[in-house]
Coordinates of C-alpha atoms and ligand atoms in Angstrom, one line a residue:
M9 CA -132.0 21.6 155.9
A10 CA -130.1 18.2 155.5
R11 CA -131.3 16.7 159.0
L12 CA -130.4 13.2 157.3
D13 CA -130.2 11.8 160.7
V14 CA -133.0 13.3 162.6
A15 CA -136.7 11.9 163.0
E16 CA -139.7 13.9 163.3
T17 CA -142.3 12.2 165.1
F18 CA -146.0 13.3 165.1
Y19 CA -149.1 11.2 166.4
N20 CA -146.5 8.4 167.3
I21 CA -145.1 8.0 164.2
K22 CA -141.7 8.8 163.0
F23 CA -141.0 11.0 159.6
P24 CA -137.7 11.7 157.9
G25 CA -136.6 15.0 159.6
H26 CA -135.0 15.8 156.3
M27 CA -138.1 16.9 154.2
H28 CA -140.6 17.0 157.5
T29 CA -140.9 19.5 160.3
Q30 CA -143.4 19.8 163.6
D31 CA -144.8 23.0 161.2
S32 CA -145.0 21.0 157.9
L33 CA -147.0 18.0 159.7
N34 CA -149.3 20.5 161.6
Y35 CA -149.7 22.3 158.6
A36 CA -150.6 19.1 156.5
A37 CA -153.2 18.2 159.1
N38 CA -154.8 21.3 158.9
F39 CA -154.7 21.8 155.4
K40 CA -157.7 23.3 153.5
F41 CA -158.2 21.1 150.4
Q42 CA -160.0 22.8 147.6
D43 CA -162.9 20.4 145.8
T44 CA -161.0 20.2 142.5
D45 CA -157.7 18.8 144.2
T46 CA -156.7 15.3 143.2
V47 CA -155.2 13.6 146.5
I48 CA -152.9 10.6 146.0
V49 CA -152.4 8.7 149.5
T50 CA -150.3 5.8 149.6
Y51 CA -148.1 3.9 152.5
P52 CA -144.5 4.2 151.0
K53 CA -143.5 1.8 148.2
S54 CA -146.8 1.0 147.4
G55 CA -147.1 2.7 143.8
T56 CA -146.7 6.8 144.5
T57 CA -144.6 7.6 141.9
W58 CA -146.5 5.6 139.1
M59 CA -149.9 6.7 140.3
Q60 CA -148.5 10.7 140.2
E61 CA -147.0 9.6 136.3
I62 CA -150.7 8.1 135.6
I63 CA -152.4 11.2 136.8
I64 CA -150.5 13.6 135.2
M65 CA -151.0 11.6 131.8
V66 CA -154.8 11.3 132.1
L67 CA -155.2 15.1 132.9
N68 CA -153.1 16.0 130.1
K69 CA -154.7 13.8 127.8
G70 CA -151.4 11.4 127.0
D71 CA -149.4 14.7 126.4
P72 CA -146.0 13.8 127.9
T73 CA -144.7 17.5 127.6
I74 CA -145.1 17.7 131.4
A75 CA -144.2 14.2 132.7
C76 CA -141.1 14.7 130.7
S77 CA -140.2 18.4 131.8
Q78 CA -141.5 18.6 135.6
P79 CA -140.3 16.0 138.6
N80 CA -142.9 14.1 140.0
W81 CA -142.5 16.5 143.4
L82 CA -142.9 19.2 141.6
R83 CA -146.3 18.4 139.6
A84 CA -147.4 15.8 142.6
P85 CA -145.9 17.8 145.5
W86 CA -146.1 15.8 149.2
L87 CA -148.5 17.6 151.2
E88 CA -146.5 17.0 154.9
Q89 CA -143.1 18.3 153.5
Y90 CA -141.8 21.4 154.5
F91 CA -141.3 22.9 150.9
F92 CA -145.0 22.0 150.1
C93 CA -146.3 25.3 150.0
Q94 CA -143.5 26.7 148.1
L95 CA -143.8 24.1 145.3
L96 CA -147.8 24.1 145.3
Q97 CA -147.6 27.6 144.5
A98 CA -145.0 26.7 141.7
S99 CA -146.7 24.0 140.0
T100 CA -149.2 25.2 137.2
G101 CA -152.7 23.5 136.3
P102 CA -155.2 21.4 138.7
R103 CA -153.6 20.6 142.3
I104 CA -152.1 17.1 142.5
I105 CA -151.2 16.5 145.6
T106 CA -149.4 13.5 147.4
T107 CA -149.4 12.2 150.9
H108 CA -148.1 9.3 152.7
L109 CA -149.8 10.6 156.1
P110 CA -152.5 7.6 157.9
Y111 CA -156.1 8.3 157.9
H112 CA -156.6 9.2 161.2
I113 CA -153.9 12.2 161.0
L114 CA -155.5 13.3 157.9
A115 CA -159.1 12.8 157.6
P116 CA -160.1 15.8 159.6
A117 CA -158.9 18.1 157.0
L118 CA -160.0 16.2 154.3
R119 CA -163.5 14.3 155.3
D120 CA -165.5 17.4 154.3
S121 CA -164.1 18.5 151.3
K122 CA -165.0 17.0 147.8
A123 CA -161.5 16.6 146.6
K124 CA -160.8 13.2 144.7
V125 CA -159.0 10.4 146.8
V126 CA -157.1 7.8 144.9
Y127 CA -155.7 5.3 147.5
V128 CA -152.9 3.0 146.2
A129 CA -152.4 -0.3 147.9
R130 CA -149.6 -3.1 147.4
N131 CA -148.9 -6.3 148.7
P132 CA -147.4 -5.5 152.1
K133 CA -144.5 -8.1 151.8
D134 CA -143.3 -6.6 148.3
V135 CA -144.0 -3.3 150.0
A136 CA -141.5 -4.5 153.0
V137 CA -139.1 -5.8 150.4
S138 CA -139.1 -2.4 148.1
Y139 CA -139.2 -0.3 151.5
Y140 CA -135.9 -2.6 152.7
H141 CA -133.7 -1.5 149.6
F142 CA -135.0 2.1 149.8
H143 CA -133.7 1.9 153.4
K144 CA -130.3 1.2 151.7
M145 CA -130.1 4.0 149.3
A146 CA -132.0 7.2 151.0
N147 CA -129.9 8.6 153.4
F148 CA -132.4 10.2 154.9
L149 CA -133.7 7.0 156.3
P150 CA -132.2 4.9 159.4
D151 CA -129.9 2.1 158.5
P152 CA -132.1 -0.8 158.2
G153 CA -130.1 -3.7 159.5
T154 CA -130.6 -6.9 158.0
F155 CA -133.9 -7.7 156.5
S156 CA -135.1 -9.7 159.2
E157 CA -134.6 -6.7 161.7
F158 CA -136.4 -4.5 159.1
L159 CA -139.2 -6.9 158.9
S160 CA -139.4 -7.3 162.6
D161 CA -139.9 -3.1 162.7
F162 CA -142.2 -2.9 159.6
L163 CA -144.3 -5.6 161.2
E164 CA -144.5 -3.8 164.5
G165 CA -145.1 -0.8 162.9
T166 CA -142.1 1.3 164.1
V167 CA -141.0 1.8 160.7
H168 CA -140.8 5.5 159.2
Y169 CA -144.5 6.6 158.2
G170 CA -146.0 4.1 160.7
S171 CA -147.8 0.7 160.2
W172 CA -148.7 -0.7 156.7
F173 CA -151.8 -2.1 158.7
D174 CA -152.9 1.1 160.5
H175 CA -152.4 2.9 156.9
V176 CA -154.6 0.3 154.9
K177 CA -157.2 -0.3 157.2
G178 CA -158.0 3.3 158.4
W179 CA -158.1 4.4 154.9
T180 CA -159.9 1.6 153.0
D181 CA -162.4 1.1 156.3
H182 CA -163.4 4.8 156.1
A183 CA -163.4 5.3 152.3
Q184 CA -167.4 5.7 152.6
N185 CA -166.6 9.0 154.1
F186 CA -165.5 10.4 151.1
Q187 CA -167.7 11.9 148.2
K188 CA -164.9 10.8 145.8
F189 CA -162.6 7.9 146.7
L190 CA -160.8 5.3 143.9
Y191 CA -159.0 2.1 145.6
I192 CA -156.7 0.7 143.2
T193 CA -153.7 -2.0 143.7
Y194 CA -150.5 -1.6 142.4
E195 CA -150.8 -5.2 141.2
E196 CA -154.1 -4.5 139.3
M197 CA -151.9 -1.4 137.7
C198 CA -149.2 -4.1 136.8
Q199 CA -151.5 -6.8 135.6
D200 CA -153.8 -4.1 133.2
L201 CA -152.2 -0.7 133.0
Y202 CA -154.2 0.1 130.1
G203 CA -157.6 -0.8 132.1
S204 CA -155.8 1.2 135.3
L205 CA -155.5 4.1 133.0
E206 CA -159.5 3.9 132.0
K207 CA -160.4 3.7 135.5
V208 CA -158.5 6.8 136.6
S209 CA -159.8 8.8 133.9
R210 CA -163.1 7.9 134.4
F211 CA -162.9 8.8 138.0
L212 CA -161.2 12.0 137.4
Q213 CA -163.9 12.5 134.8
C214 CA -161.4 13.3 132.1
T215 CA -161.9 11.0 128.9
L216 CA -158.9 9.8 126.8
T217 CA -159.2 8.0 123.5
E218 CA -158.0 4.9 122.6
E219 CA -154.7 6.3 121.1
E220 CA -154.0 8.6 124.0
L221 CA -154.8 5.9 126.4
K222 CA -152.1 3.8 124.4
I223 CA -149.7 6.5 124.6
S224 CA -150.3 6.9 128.2
Q225 CA -149.6 3.0 128.9
K226 CA -146.4 3.1 127.0
H227 CA -145.5 6.1 128.9
C228 CA -146.4 4.9 132.2
S229 CA -144.5 1.5 131.6
F230 CA -141.7 0.5 134.1
N231 CA -139.2 0.7 131.3
S232 CA -140.2 4.1 130.3
M233 CA -140.4 5.3 133.8
E234 CA -137.1 3.9 134.7
E235 CA -135.5 5.9 132.0
N236 CA -137.7 9.3 132.4
I237 CA -135.3 11.4 134.7
M238 CA -138.3 13.6 136.1
V239 CA -139.5 10.2 137.9
N240 CA -137.0 7.9 138.4
Y241 CA -135.0 10.1 141.1
T242 CA -131.6 10.5 139.6
L243 CA -131.9 14.5 139.9
I244 CA -131.6 13.7 143.4
P245 CA -128.0 14.4 144.6
Q246 CA -126.1 11.8 145.8
E247 CA -125.6 12.5 149.3
I248 CA -129.2 12.3 149.8
M249 CA -130.0 9.2 147.7
D250 CA -126.9 7.1 147.2
H251 CA -127.5 5.6 143.5
S252 CA -124.4 3.6 144.0
K253 CA -126.7 1.4 146.6
G254 CA -129.6 0.8 144.5
K255 CA -132.3 2.4 141.9
F256 CA -135.7 4.0 143.0
M257 CA -137.3 2.1 139.8
R258 CA -135.5 -1.2 141.0
K259 CA -137.7 -4.2 139.5
G260 CA -141.3 -2.8 139.4
K261 CA -142.7 -6.5 139.8
I262 CA -145.2 -8.4 141.6
G263 CA -143.8 -11.0 144.5
D264 CA -140.2 -10.0 144.6
W265 CA -141.2 -11.2 148.2
K266 CA -140.4 -14.8 147.4
N267 CA -136.5 -13.9 146.4
M268 CA -136.2 -12.4 150.0
F269 CA -138.5 -14.0 152.5
T270 CA -137.7 -17.5 154.1
E271 CA -140.1 -19.7 154.4
E272 CA -140.4 -18.8 158.6
Q273 CA -140.5 -15.4 157.8
S274 CA -143.4 -15.5 155.4
D275 CA -145.2 -17.6 158.1
V276 CA -144.7 -15.4 160.9
F277 CA -145.8 -12.6 158.4
D278 CA -149.0 -14.1 157.5
A279 CA -149.8 -15.0 161.1
V280 CA -149.3 -11.2 162.1
Y281 CA -151.1 -10.3 159.3
S282 CA -154.0 -12.1 159.9
A283 CA -154.1 -11.0 163.3
Q284 CA -154.1 -7.3 162.5
M285 CA -156.6 -7.5 159.7
A286 CA -158.9 -9.3 161.6
D287 CA -161.0 -6.0 162.3
S288 CA -160.8 -5.0 158.7
S289 CA -164.1 -4.1 157.4
Q290 CA -162.9 -5.0 154.1
L291 CA -161.5 -8.3 155.1
F292 CA -158.4 -8.1 153.0
K293 CA -156.7 -11.6 152.9
L294 CA -153.4 -12.0 151.8
E295 CA -153.8 -13.8 148.8
Y296 CA -156.2 -11.3 147.8
F297 CA -152.9 -9.4 146.4
E298 CA -151.6 -12.2 144.7
S299 CA -154.8 -13.3 143.0
T300 CA -156.1 -11.3 140.1
P301 CA -157.0 -8.0 142.1
K302 CA -160.3 -7.3 141.4
P303 CA -161.5 -4.2 143.3
M304 CA -162.6 -4.4 146.6
I305 CA -164.4 -1.0 146.8
T306 CA -166.2 0.5 144.2
I307 CA -165.4 3.8 142.8
S308 CA -167.5 6.7 144.3
T309 CA -168.3 9.4 141.9
P310 CA -171.0 12.0 141.5
A311 CA -173.1 9.5 139.7
S312 CA -172.4 6.8 142.1
S313 CA -171.4 7.9 145.5
S314 CA -172.2 4.6 147.6
L315 CA -169.5 2.3 148.1
R316 CA -170.1 -1.2 148.6
N317 CA -167.8 -4.1 149.2
D318 CA -167.2 -6.2 145.9
S319 CA -164.9 -8.8 147.9
T320 CA -166.3 -12.2 147.7
Q321 CA -163.2 -13.4 149.9
Ligands
PPS4 S1 -142.3 6.0 147.6 O1 -140.7 6.2 147.8 O2 -142.8 6.3 148.8 O3 -142.7 7.3 146.5 O4 -142.1 4.7 146.6 P1 -143.4 4.6 145.7 O5 -143.6 5.4 144.3 O6 -144.5 4.1 146.4 O7 -143.1 2.9 145.5 C1 -141.8 2.7 144.4 C2 -141.9 1.2 144.0 O8 -142.9 1.5 142.5 C3 -142.4 0.8 141.4 N1 -142.5 1.4 140.3 C4 -143.1 0.7 139.4 N2 -143.4 -0.4 139.3 C5 -144.1 -1.0 137.9 N3 -144.3 -0.1 136.9 C6 -144.0 1.2 137.4 N4 -144.3 2.1 135.9 C7 -143.4 1.7 138.4 N5 -143.2 3.0 138.9 C8 -142.7 2.6 140.2 C9 -140.7 1.0 142.1 O9 -140.1 0.1 141.1 C10 -140.5 0.7 143.2 O10 -140.9 -0.6 143.4 P2 -139.9 -1.8 143.8 O11 -140.3 -3.0 143.9 O12 -138.7 -1.7 144.5 O13 -139.1 -1.9 142.1

């Protein structure tokens, strides 16, 4: 199934037809989660692959064998992709499921389960830049045009996988609906990878020793992941990802948007951001991603099941 130029529209959102069908999207929306599942939820380019790696290292207590021998899409398959069932059956160990689906599509299936949900958010300006570059190398995504054109589509929410604003608001505004929900940012992972590993290990109730955490920290660093063919997507054939046009592990930095946005684009973005996020119960300000990101939402675990907003911004 190539379908590189096909887009599947589901709930008014476009998905790459190369990996998605109406059947696979419907299947995802009605999936029967198990209480032991760990579900990684992200808008694209927000740190999905990184969290997949962090979780596999935590669950394996710092043993990199699986992380170095199985591609990430096999050990943490995407729920909405048409080969999901096949991959899930082939995977061993606790089920780690990845999804880019927005809250309103997945919530009915997920809400009543006790599955652990890990939501990773990233500064949307950096997401837009990363996504733009990814469009240029991923042949299953449309030609993004100029950055300015792509940015307009991103702000309007007409890019594949829909609106960043709806995604983040949907999941974080309803975090309290889940029994086990961890919210973490890409920026926090960048600034304190060791602490983030500890946080994920506490959430998954899988304690690691200091030594195991240190091994995991090294393994999950950008430099190490950039070289790991199980996560850097160089295993994907050239006709699907054109590696001559860019790298999946591109820069791995906070604030790269400053090298791409004009002042005017940044002002427009800020205005749209303020308008779109005005009704968010979490009251994210864009600067939140640029300061030391403190958790906006506390971890919900069996021991502390209430959620509260820690934001003072
Ligand atoms: S995808 O296609 O949605 O699965 O992409 P995703 O994995 O969510 O995001 C890719 C970006 O994450 C960066 N990345 C990392 N940054 C820092 N450290 C580590 N270890 C790491 N692993 C992945 C990756 O480089 C992409 O960001 P950009 O800004 O393009 O470099």
